[in-house]
């Protein structure tokens, strides 16, 4: 690995990675007797693509849920932009510039693609109820301004032709893409992707990989993603955290992780 | 009438958001408005005003209010009747305490009282959902009707326990009370309903509408994309109860002329719910279709056999009515949960692509 000073590092493909954006310190999360996350620490740096991998039930989704503020860990601290984050509601975390997609698609099925993506802009909407009710002034300006941002995202992800289609009618792969669009519409600083390519065919995976790289490249968005396909992880990510049974068993560049004996054991199912 | 979108292109995002992206829709609406504003009132008899026109408007408005809460924000309520009652009693108290008060202002302010009560009873919605929330709103229904009966101050200590609408004038014309003409009352109701409809359309097509629909479709995801669920639900309760309260004030002041507490009991709550379901949950237009159907059905069932010379007793009409409404509810719940409004959309889509269905 290259220089890992506080100021960041330069990736193999020559991108400059910045300082620490989000830091998880000694996180422990329990559900009754089940320990989903046990004393895990890692950081996510500005501009990097950070992968979280591990076998089923390792606690990866739980970790994203902690970052999103959906789960509150029993122990440990979450640091964001250099300050400790108090226990927050998910909507407050979203307003700090954290957007995400879900392992099981969580779109608003009764709304069109356009409306779904527009909901991604809600954290940027400020007009009051009255102004909206008379469809005048600030509400109208906001509607147009946010529509412009949304249309850029729609162009970017190449979903122009399904703009007005109700989401419920879309095939699985497109739904995943619409979900990414909704997250991108928020113009997040940190984008969390929970298995963005699960259940996709090879072609769809390639498209999605390209979109993820482009997002990172064009908008400088920091990305944390969970993925099972090792090929994809190796191609996309700058650094990888490996989890198994709630514990962290590896952390480093894809090459380092691939050669880590604990990781190899976990994936080959060696007895614990 | 042909629905053609070919050649009608949108050149700005604002134009794309207009209410009638297809020109023919605007023409159709114009025709409907012409009927509502000119042709019906000029031709209607006293009977038509009282049994069809005014009740259709009042019930549509109540259903519109319920639809915002249930159809848009996904929170089921069985207490609509009681919230209409809050609006009616609030209007009654304001008008009897301040007899000089403008009735339009009083009606529009009545909604504020029901909005406040609605928010109070909406508080549990953060913790409980679906069936359990429906039961909680049912509790509101029982409690409020009980209050209308027991709190004598509400009905000015009348011996009958009912409220009687006093004589009210606007610009020298009687608008409420025994001397008010049906046509005047119809126009009064029409103005209020039109105003409320415009506000509701605007709220549901923009930011707030998306917040409500997101809350309805998947509340967990809604919260994770930045929606404050409590605020979203309470706003729905407030706006919904406001509109329902206004409809309650209209119900008593511009139509019934008097009201006993049990008028606001469960039967009317269900009646409004049926209108919203038959018309289509999550649709504005559906409320009018549903109200027309529910209000006109008994009239049609009565007059149709009579015109063919078949004698029919009012008890039979009543039974027939209940059976048909029941069947419609089952049909719409199972076959077409989006109601008459969706049926209309499907027909319209067929017209848009006609004559080239591929
Ligand atoms: N809300 C919850 N209540 C109880 N247990 C939970 C909850 N969420 C997660 N768990 C448990 O925590 C552990 C980790 O689950 P998690 O979903 O984080 O795994 P994962 O690594 O994302 O797995 P997968 O690859 O299958 O998505 C599992 O044992 C799971 O059963
Ligand atoms: Mg998971």
XYZ file of C-alpha atoms and ligand atoms in Angstrom:
662
model
C 0.000 0.000 0.000
C 1.084 3.523 -0.743
C 1.658 6.282 1.739
C -1.152 6.197 4.331
C -0.532 9.480 6.145
C -3.386 11.582 7.496
C -3.440 13.470 4.213
C -4.395 10.406 2.238
C -2.720 8.361 -0.431
C -2.488 7.850 -4.159
C -4.193 4.797 -5.636
C -2.653 2.396 -8.100
C -4.558 4.042 -10.926
C -3.242 7.422 -9.813
C -6.276 8.940 -8.014
C -5.598 11.131 -5.003
C -7.454 9.911 -1.922
C -8.025 12.470 0.843
C -8.179 12.410 4.623
C -10.532 10.400 6.792
C -14.194 11.177 6.152
C -15.878 8.592 8.319
C -14.322 6.596 11.087
C -15.895 3.709 12.947
C -14.242 3.185 16.319
C -14.702 -0.097 18.219
C -18.285 -0.640 17.091
C -20.237 -3.408 18.802
C -23.838 -4.106 17.822
C -26.002 -6.776 19.432
C -29.531 -8.014 18.765
C -30.461 -9.671 22.025
C -28.007 -12.546 22.234
C -26.797 -12.204 18.634
C -23.619 -10.208 18.244
C -23.902 -8.823 14.707
C -20.799 -6.618 14.952
C -18.019 -7.124 17.463
C -15.493 -4.409 18.236
C -14.867 -3.302 14.654
C -12.843 -0.233 13.682
C -12.126 1.065 10.196
C -12.187 4.299 8.285
C -13.453 5.592 4.960
C -11.408 8.279 3.222
C -12.497 11.154 1.013
C -12.853 10.047 -2.583
C -12.173 6.384 -2.111
C -14.165 3.304 -3.031
C -14.247 1.156 0.060
C -15.581 -2.368 -0.084
C -16.985 -4.424 2.757
C -16.969 -8.141 2.072
C -17.641 -11.311 4.009
C -19.774 -14.449 4.015
C -23.553 -14.381 4.555
C -24.563 -13.147 7.967
C -21.147 -11.608 8.621
C -22.697 -8.306 9.666
C -22.008 -6.219 6.558
C -25.506 -4.834 6.127
C -25.657 -4.181 9.839
C -22.526 -2.068 9.483
C -24.109 0.053 6.747
C -27.172 0.409 8.925
C -25.004 1.721 11.732
C -23.469 4.270 9.361
C -26.990 5.258 8.203
C -28.145 5.738 11.769
C -30.746 3.002 11.382
C -29.073 0.851 14.044
C -27.433 2.329 17.109
C -24.428 0.358 18.332
C -24.233 -0.576 22.019
C -20.556 0.357 22.060
C -18.208 2.421 19.960
C -18.142 5.781 18.238
C -18.918 7.035 14.775
C -16.793 9.951 13.624
C -17.802 12.002 10.610
C -15.692 14.839 9.192
C -13.525 14.904 12.292
C -16.229 15.093 14.953
C -17.992 12.416 16.912
C -21.521 11.915 15.698
C -24.185 11.781 18.399
C -26.949 9.152 18.109
C -28.967 10.359 15.137
C -32.161 9.443 13.354
C -31.693 8.081 9.825
C -33.239 11.177 8.262
C -30.734 13.384 10.095
C -27.846 11.291 8.815
C -29.278 11.566 5.297
C -29.321 15.339 5.644
C -25.598 15.273 6.456
C -24.965 13.993 2.946
C -25.120 10.217 3.343
C -27.242 8.392 0.764
C -27.692 4.699 0.183
C -29.224 1.812 -1.694
C -30.582 -1.373 -0.169
C -29.825 -5.060 -0.409
C -33.520 -5.738 -1.045
C -34.671 -2.990 -3.363
C -36.530 -0.352 -1.412
C -38.132 1.834 -4.043
C -41.494 3.520 -3.738
C -43.473 1.125 -5.889
C -46.528 3.294 -6.355
C -44.584 6.199 -7.848
C -43.015 6.777 -11.253
C -39.266 6.557 -11.837
C -39.112 10.348 -12.032
C -40.924 10.800 -8.723
C -38.740 8.185 -7.061
C -35.602 9.961 -8.172
C -37.117 13.306 -7.148
C -37.510 11.956 -3.603
C -33.735 11.781 -3.561
C -33.781 15.591 -3.625
C -35.959 15.923 -0.540
C -33.003 16.752 1.671
C -32.485 19.821 -0.528
C -36.103 21.029 -0.427
C -36.946 23.917 1.830
C -40.184 25.477 0.612
C -43.094 25.547 3.049
C -46.465 23.878 2.836
C -48.301 27.088 1.950
C -45.982 27.959 -0.901
C -46.421 24.435 -2.247
C -50.189 24.574 -1.875
C -50.430 27.641 -4.115
C -47.723 26.267 -6.460
C -46.026 29.611 -6.597
C -42.769 31.336 -5.687
C -40.175 29.326 -3.847
C -41.893 25.973 -4.267
C -42.018 26.408 -8.022
C -38.390 27.510 -8.298
C -37.310 24.538 -6.212
C -39.340 22.139 -8.303
C -37.626 23.311 -11.496
C -34.136 23.535 -10.031
C -34.320 20.067 -8.525
C -35.843 18.644 -11.666
C -32.753 19.832 -13.531
C -30.452 17.979 -11.141
C -32.637 14.885 -11.388
C -32.641 14.981 -15.185
C -28.831 15.039 -15.150
C -28.800 11.932 -12.991
C -31.360 10.279 -15.257
C -29.185 11.031 -18.293
C -26.098 9.844 -16.472
C -27.636 6.477 -15.636
C -29.290 6.195 -19.040
C -32.833 5.720 -17.804
C -34.463 8.535 -19.823
C -36.875 6.219 -21.591
C -38.489 4.914 -18.389
C -38.864 8.315 -16.703
C -42.647 8.184 -16.467
C -42.980 4.448 -15.864
C -44.331 3.333 -12.484
C -41.483 1.601 -10.680
C -43.579 -1.476 -9.928
C -43.555 -2.387 -13.630
C -39.762 -2.413 -14.043
C -37.545 -5.495 -14.210
C -35.144 -6.159 -11.348
C -31.958 -4.846 -12.949
C -33.549 -1.512 -13.848
C -34.980 -1.150 -10.370
C -31.475 -1.410 -8.965
C -30.416 1.351 -11.320
C -33.341 3.575 -10.345
C -32.414 3.071 -6.724
C -28.893 4.244 -7.491
C -30.386 7.231 -9.309
C -32.433 8.157 -6.266
C -29.330 8.011 -4.067
C -27.275 10.048 -6.552
C -29.965 12.708 -6.848
C -29.195 13.635 -3.255
C -25.669 14.606 -4.395
C -24.286 12.735 -1.403
C -20.798 13.112 0.026
C -20.871 9.477 1.060
C -22.721 6.859 -0.958
C -23.479 3.484 0.637
C -24.304 0.612 -1.711
C -25.565 -2.665 -0.283
C -24.936 -5.350 -2.907
C -25.663 -3.127 -5.924
C -25.063 -5.998 -8.328
C -26.787 -8.864 -6.564
C -28.941 -10.910 -8.902
C -27.698 -9.192 -12.050
C -26.404 -10.840 -15.192
C -22.853 -10.216 -16.435
C -23.835 -7.397 -18.746
C -25.843 -5.593 -16.081
C -22.949 -6.006 -13.663
C -20.583 -4.409 -16.138
C -22.932 -1.460 -16.598
C -23.306 -1.028 -12.868
C -19.544 -1.233 -12.293
C -19.018 1.441 -14.909
C -21.622 3.688 -13.261
C -20.005 3.285 -9.847
C -16.562 4.142 -11.193
C -17.993 7.117 -13.111
C -19.793 8.463 -10.060
C -16.598 8.311 -8.066
C -14.591 9.805 -10.886
C -16.924 12.571 -12.113
C -18.460 13.753 -8.851
C -15.666 12.729 -6.478
C -18.255 10.870 -4.391
C -16.889 8.651 -1.644
C -18.385 5.177 -1.893
C -18.701 2.295 0.535
C -20.082 -0.852 -1.031
C -20.922 -4.381 -0.041
C -20.416 -6.979 -2.741
C -20.154 -10.740 -2.976
C -18.659 -10.955 -6.457
C -14.910 -10.984 -5.741
C -14.019 -10.078 -9.300
C -16.083 -6.907 -9.041
C -14.651 -6.053 -5.640
C -11.083 -6.455 -6.873
C -11.768 -4.280 -9.908
C -13.619 -1.484 -8.201
C -12.351 -0.963 -4.725
C -9.328 0.857 -3.371
C -9.446 -0.768 0.036
C -11.404 -3.678 1.445
C -12.692 -4.529 4.919
C -13.341 -8.225 5.449
C -15.883 -9.337 8.054
C -16.730 -12.779 9.331
C -19.149 -13.620 12.142
C -19.280 -9.983 13.185
C -15.515 -9.628 13.461
C -13.060 -7.830 11.202
C -10.584 -10.328 9.829
C -8.868 -8.241 7.206
C -8.399 -4.694 5.973
C -6.243 -3.443 3.119
C -5.879 -3.219 -0.623
C -7.568 -5.935 -2.699
C -4.205 -7.644 -3.188
C -3.361 -7.594 0.489
C -6.751 -8.974 1.409
C -6.629 -11.678 -1.216
C -3.404 -13.022 0.226
C -4.534 -12.809 3.857
C -4.675 -16.316 5.353
C -7.655 -15.541 7.660
C -9.648 -14.298 4.711
C -8.832 -17.353 2.644
C -9.912 -19.579 5.537
C -13.173 -17.716 6.051
C -14.096 -18.029 2.393
C -13.087 -21.658 2.169
C -15.120 -22.394 5.280
C -12.317 -23.612 7.571
C -13.720 -24.555 10.998
C -13.541 -21.786 13.590
C -63.167 13.071 -28.607
C -59.666 11.961 -29.436
C -56.739 11.900 -27.107
C -53.706 12.627 -29.203
C -50.334 13.376 -27.700
C -48.505 13.255 -30.998
C -47.103 16.641 -31.861
C -47.518 17.928 -28.310
C -43.947 18.258 -27.032
C -42.803 19.648 -23.732
C -40.157 22.306 -24.017
C -39.486 22.948 -20.339
C -39.614 20.976 -17.096
C -42.303 23.295 -15.828
C -44.527 22.587 -18.814
C -43.918 18.892 -18.272
C -45.299 19.328 -14.774
C -48.461 21.122 -15.839
C -51.711 19.563 -14.780
C -52.867 18.720 -18.265
C -49.983 17.494 -20.343
C -52.528 16.337 -22.913
C -54.537 19.206 -24.373
C -57.735 17.177 -24.682
C -57.754 16.663 -20.920
C -57.950 20.401 -20.437
C -60.860 20.570 -22.874
C -62.674 17.798 -21.034
C -62.107 19.549 -17.742
C -63.447 22.757 -19.267
C -66.652 20.961 -20.211
C -67.008 19.500 -16.699
C -66.429 22.921 -15.159
C -68.983 24.491 -17.475
C -71.543 21.962 -16.263
C -70.649 22.448 -12.618
C -70.556 26.249 -12.741
C -73.262 27.125 -15.278
C -75.408 24.385 -16.737
C -76.294 22.377 -13.600
C -77.132 25.334 -11.358
C -79.237 26.981 -14.086
C -81.254 23.883 -14.831
C -81.386 22.064 -11.492
C -84.602 21.752 -9.516
C -84.780 22.149 -5.762
C -84.826 18.360 -5.495
C -81.686 17.996 -7.644
C -79.785 20.580 -5.616
C -80.669 18.932 -2.331
C -80.384 15.259 -3.223
C -77.629 15.312 -5.824
C -75.584 18.424 -6.463
C -74.818 19.740 -2.987
C -74.302 16.352 -1.315
C -72.000 15.193 -4.122
C -69.783 18.221 -3.559
C -69.783 17.920 0.227
C -69.058 14.200 0.202
C -66.349 14.598 -2.451
C -64.607 17.120 -0.262
C -64.734 14.845 2.780
C -63.411 11.964 0.670
C -60.671 14.225 -0.690
C -59.582 14.927 2.873
C -59.596 11.244 3.790
C -57.797 10.366 0.563
C -54.864 12.605 1.449
C -54.396 10.697 4.675
C -55.186 7.188 3.465
C -54.568 7.222 -0.274
C -51.497 9.445 -0.317
C -49.867 9.041 3.093
C -51.046 5.463 3.686
C -52.590 6.002 7.125
C -55.990 4.364 7.440
C -58.635 6.324 9.324
C -62.109 5.272 10.423
C -62.823 8.558 12.194
C -63.705 10.820 9.273
C -67.244 11.443 10.504
C -66.064 12.679 13.870
C -63.612 15.100 12.254
C -66.416 16.422 10.077
C -68.269 16.923 13.346
C -65.407 18.921 14.831
C -65.556 21.250 11.815
C -69.331 21.554 12.049
C -69.400 22.302 15.769
C -66.492 24.740 15.457
C -68.354 26.617 12.727
C -71.547 26.602 14.800
C -69.788 28.027 17.852
C -68.004 30.712 15.849
C -71.176 31.827 14.073
C -73.283 31.891 17.245
C -70.616 33.683 19.291
C -69.775 36.160 16.514
C -72.983 36.524 14.465
C -71.325 39.186 12.286
C -68.619 36.811 11.166
C -68.308 36.135 7.438
C -69.520 32.581 6.826
C -66.805 31.826 4.277
C -64.150 32.831 6.811
C -65.884 30.781 9.500
C -66.046 27.697 7.286
C -62.394 27.991 6.327
C -61.420 28.493 9.971
C -63.449 25.503 11.166
C -60.933 23.282 9.472
C -58.195 24.605 11.742
C -59.956 23.121 14.765
C -60.314 19.694 13.216
C -56.713 19.895 11.969
C -55.563 20.444 15.540
C -57.653 17.547 16.871
C -56.527 15.431 13.921
C -52.878 15.984 14.754
C -53.535 15.012 18.395
C -55.162 11.749 17.365
C -52.488 11.268 14.703
C -49.677 11.164 17.242
C -49.979 7.391 17.807
C -49.381 6.858 14.064
C -45.646 6.932 14.600
C -45.821 3.810 16.720
C -48.773 1.913 15.332
C -49.703 1.099 11.770
C -52.407 -0.363 9.592
C -55.139 -2.190 11.434
C -54.063 -0.932 14.854
C -54.004 2.673 13.713
C -57.488 2.190 12.263
C -58.640 1.041 15.696
C -57.036 4.093 17.301
C -58.916 6.386 14.911
C -62.067 4.466 15.763
C -61.421 5.380 19.382
C -61.250 9.033 18.287
C -64.555 8.519 16.511
C -66.297 7.202 19.637
C -64.741 9.744 21.944
C -65.604 12.768 19.807
C -69.216 11.753 19.185
C -69.564 11.135 22.918
C -68.171 14.635 23.471
C -70.659 16.158 20.994
C -73.439 14.594 23.083
C -72.199 15.365 26.564
C -70.621 18.801 26.225
C -73.734 20.989 26.248
C -71.753 24.170 25.594
C -71.050 22.832 22.099
C -74.737 22.951 21.150
C -75.500 26.078 23.181
C -77.484 24.083 25.779
C -80.360 23.404 23.335
C -82.975 21.164 24.860
C -82.855 18.930 21.776
C -79.098 18.400 21.985
C -78.869 19.240 18.285
C -77.373 22.218 16.516
C -79.659 24.364 14.435
C -78.051 26.551 11.756
C -79.028 30.204 12.310
C -79.894 32.682 9.585
C -76.644 33.917 8.010
C -76.294 36.533 5.283
C -73.425 37.481 3.027
C -73.661 40.768 1.062
C -77.325 40.918 1.983
C -78.111 37.461 0.587
C -79.108 34.623 2.896
C -76.516 31.838 2.576
C -77.376 29.627 5.520
C -80.456 28.969 7.585
C -84.065 28.360 6.490
C -84.249 31.299 4.068
C -81.152 30.474 2.012
C -81.795 29.501 -1.613
C -80.379 26.197 -2.804
C -78.606 27.808 -5.732
C -76.773 30.236 -3.444
C -75.729 27.398 -1.187
C -74.603 25.332 -4.143
C -72.350 28.115 -5.394
C -70.942 28.681 -1.923
C -70.052 24.985 -1.636
C -68.692 24.916 -5.171
C -66.322 27.815 -4.459
C -64.949 26.138 -1.336
C -64.627 22.723 -2.982
C -62.866 24.211 -6.014
C -60.432 26.078 -3.798
C -59.666 23.001 -1.679
C -59.224 20.867 -4.786
C -56.653 23.243 -6.246
C -54.690 23.280 -2.997
C -54.860 19.488 -2.728
C -53.688 18.991 -6.308
C -50.726 21.265 -5.739
C -49.751 19.636 -2.468
C -49.935 16.130 -3.869
C -48.038 16.751 -7.108
C -44.981 18.384 -5.537
C -42.544 17.858 -2.700
C -45.122 17.176 0.002
C -46.914 14.651 -2.179
C -43.682 12.757 -2.736
C -42.999 12.773 0.999
C -46.455 11.328 1.672
C -46.270 8.717 -1.055
C -42.797 7.642 0.071
C -44.114 7.283 3.625
C -46.991 5.203 2.286
C -44.973 2.953 -0.030
C -42.047 2.125 2.245
C -41.589 3.995 5.478
C -38.157 2.567 6.329
C -36.669 3.619 3.010
C -38.406 6.975 3.338
C -36.658 7.632 6.604
C -33.295 6.549 5.238
C -33.521 9.004 2.335
C -34.121 11.875 4.711
C -37.847 11.978 5.479
C -38.899 12.791 9.009
C -41.695 10.245 9.341
C -43.390 11.860 12.310
C -43.542 15.181 10.499
C -44.760 13.548 7.307
C -47.565 11.675 9.044
C -48.644 14.578 11.222
C -48.704 16.898 8.214
C -50.965 14.379 6.505
C -53.248 14.253 9.537
C -53.324 18.053 9.696
C -54.064 18.691 6.012
C -56.512 15.792 5.819
C -58.406 16.768 8.963
C -58.473 20.385 7.824
C -60.247 19.479 4.597
C -62.533 17.001 6.369
C -63.409 19.675 8.951
C -64.267 22.195 6.237
C -66.478 19.592 4.579
C -68.204 19.036 7.929
C -68.958 22.741 8.269
C -70.377 22.775 4.729
C -72.314 19.583 5.461
C -74.274 21.207 8.269
C -74.353 24.890 7.308
C -74.868 24.670 3.568
C -76.809 21.458 3.280
C -78.436 19.774 6.295
C -79.287 22.925 8.236
C -79.250 20.994 11.514
C -77.295 18.170 13.057
C -77.503 15.757 15.939
C -74.339 14.207 17.369
C -75.061 10.773 15.921
C -75.052 12.245 12.409
C -71.257 12.143 12.717
C -71.151 8.562 13.863
C -69.583 5.535 12.186
C -72.014 5.208 9.246
C -70.839 8.466 7.735
C -67.179 7.597 8.370
C -67.670 4.418 6.384
C -69.675 6.200 3.719
C -66.728 8.554 3.102
C -64.266 5.665 3.180
C -66.370 3.810 0.581
C -66.393 6.876 -1.660
C -62.609 7.104 -1.448
C -62.159 3.387 -2.157
C -64.641 3.215 -5.037
C -63.287 6.447 -6.497
C -59.695 5.364 -6.056
C -57.189 5.718 -3.245
C -54.347 8.031 -4.201
C -56.413 9.962 -6.731
C -57.981 13.408 -6.516
C -60.447 12.988 -9.350
C -61.638 9.650 -7.974
C -63.288 11.354 -5.001
C -65.780 13.083 -7.296
C -66.479 9.919 -9.236
C -66.983 7.950 -6.030
C -69.240 10.614 -4.526
C -71.361 10.829 -7.679
C -71.799 7.080 -7.636
C -72.630 6.784 -3.944
C -74.988 9.770 -3.899
C -76.710 9.056 -7.193
C -77.111 5.314 -6.775
C -80.112 5.359 -4.400
C -81.779 8.051 -6.501
C -81.312 6.023 -9.661
C -82.469 2.828 -7.959
C -85.632 4.622 -6.925
C -86.487 6.555 -10.066
C -85.467 4.036 -12.709
C -88.046 1.345 -11.836
C -90.678 4.060 -11.373
C -90.154 5.419 -14.872
C -90.783 1.927 -16.182
C -93.938 1.791 -14.094
C -92.574 -0.773 -11.641
C -93.572 0.155 -8.095
C -90.665 -0.059 -5.680
C -90.794 0.578 -1.944
C -88.166 2.714 -0.271
C -87.182 -0.224 1.910
C -86.371 -2.248 -1.207
C -84.363 0.661 -2.593
C -82.410 0.749 0.633
C -81.651 -2.973 0.507
C -80.688 -2.834 -3.161
C -78.430 0.126 -2.463
C -76.570 -1.662 0.330
C -76.126 -4.735 -1.849
C -74.793 -2.825 -4.833
C -72.420 -0.725 -2.734
C -71.189 -3.863 -0.978
C -70.542 -5.580 -4.290
C -68.727 -2.515 -5.635
C -66.487 -2.364 -2.566
C -65.556 -6.016 -2.958
C -64.983 -5.533 -6.674
C -62.719 -2.532 -6.228
C -60.786 -3.906 -3.284
C -60.013 -7.134 -5.108
C -59.996 -6.345 -8.819
C -59.121 -2.674 -9.080
C -57.729 -1.190 -5.865
C -57.220 2.130 -7.619
C -60.917 2.558 -8.188
C -62.924 4.366 -10.806
C -60.077 6.809 -11.376
C -57.864 3.983 -12.632
C -60.611 2.618 -14.859
C -60.850 6.065 -16.403
C -57.053 6.232 -16.868
C -57.099 2.906 -18.673
C -59.834 4.062 -21.033
C -57.933 7.288 -21.605
C -54.698 5.457 -22.394
C -56.568 3.407 -24.971
C -57.756 6.625 -26.582
C -54.290 8.169 -26.587
C -52.796 5.374 -28.639
C -55.905 4.932 -30.779
C -56.047 4.002 -33.606
C -52.553 2.468 -33.478
C -52.462 0.280 -30.394
C -48.848 -0.799 -30.977
N -32.891 -6.421 12.950
C -32.258 -7.536 13.325
N -32.723 -8.249 14.367
C -32.086 -9.371 14.760
N -30.984 -9.856 14.195
C -30.482 -9.185 13.141
C -31.091 -8.001 12.650
N -30.368 -7.541 11.592
C -29.371 -8.409 11.443
N -29.420 -9.406 12.365
C -28.477 -10.516 12.510
O -27.187 -9.986 12.474
C -26.311 -10.841 11.728
C -25.670 -10.060 10.607
O -26.663 -9.761 9.629
P -26.364 -8.852 8.363
O -27.636 -8.671 7.642
O -25.665 -7.635 8.796
O -25.407 -9.782 7.531
P -24.780 -9.552 6.097
O -23.298 -9.649 6.244
O -25.307 -8.353 5.457
O -25.292 -10.866 5.352
P -25.754 -11.053 3.834
O -24.532 -11.257 3.009
O -26.577 -12.315 3.886
O -26.546 -9.863 3.445
C -27.150 -12.002 11.261
O -26.959 -13.081 12.151
C -28.561 -11.489 11.344
O -29.445 -12.528 11.610
Mg -26.542 -7.962 3.874
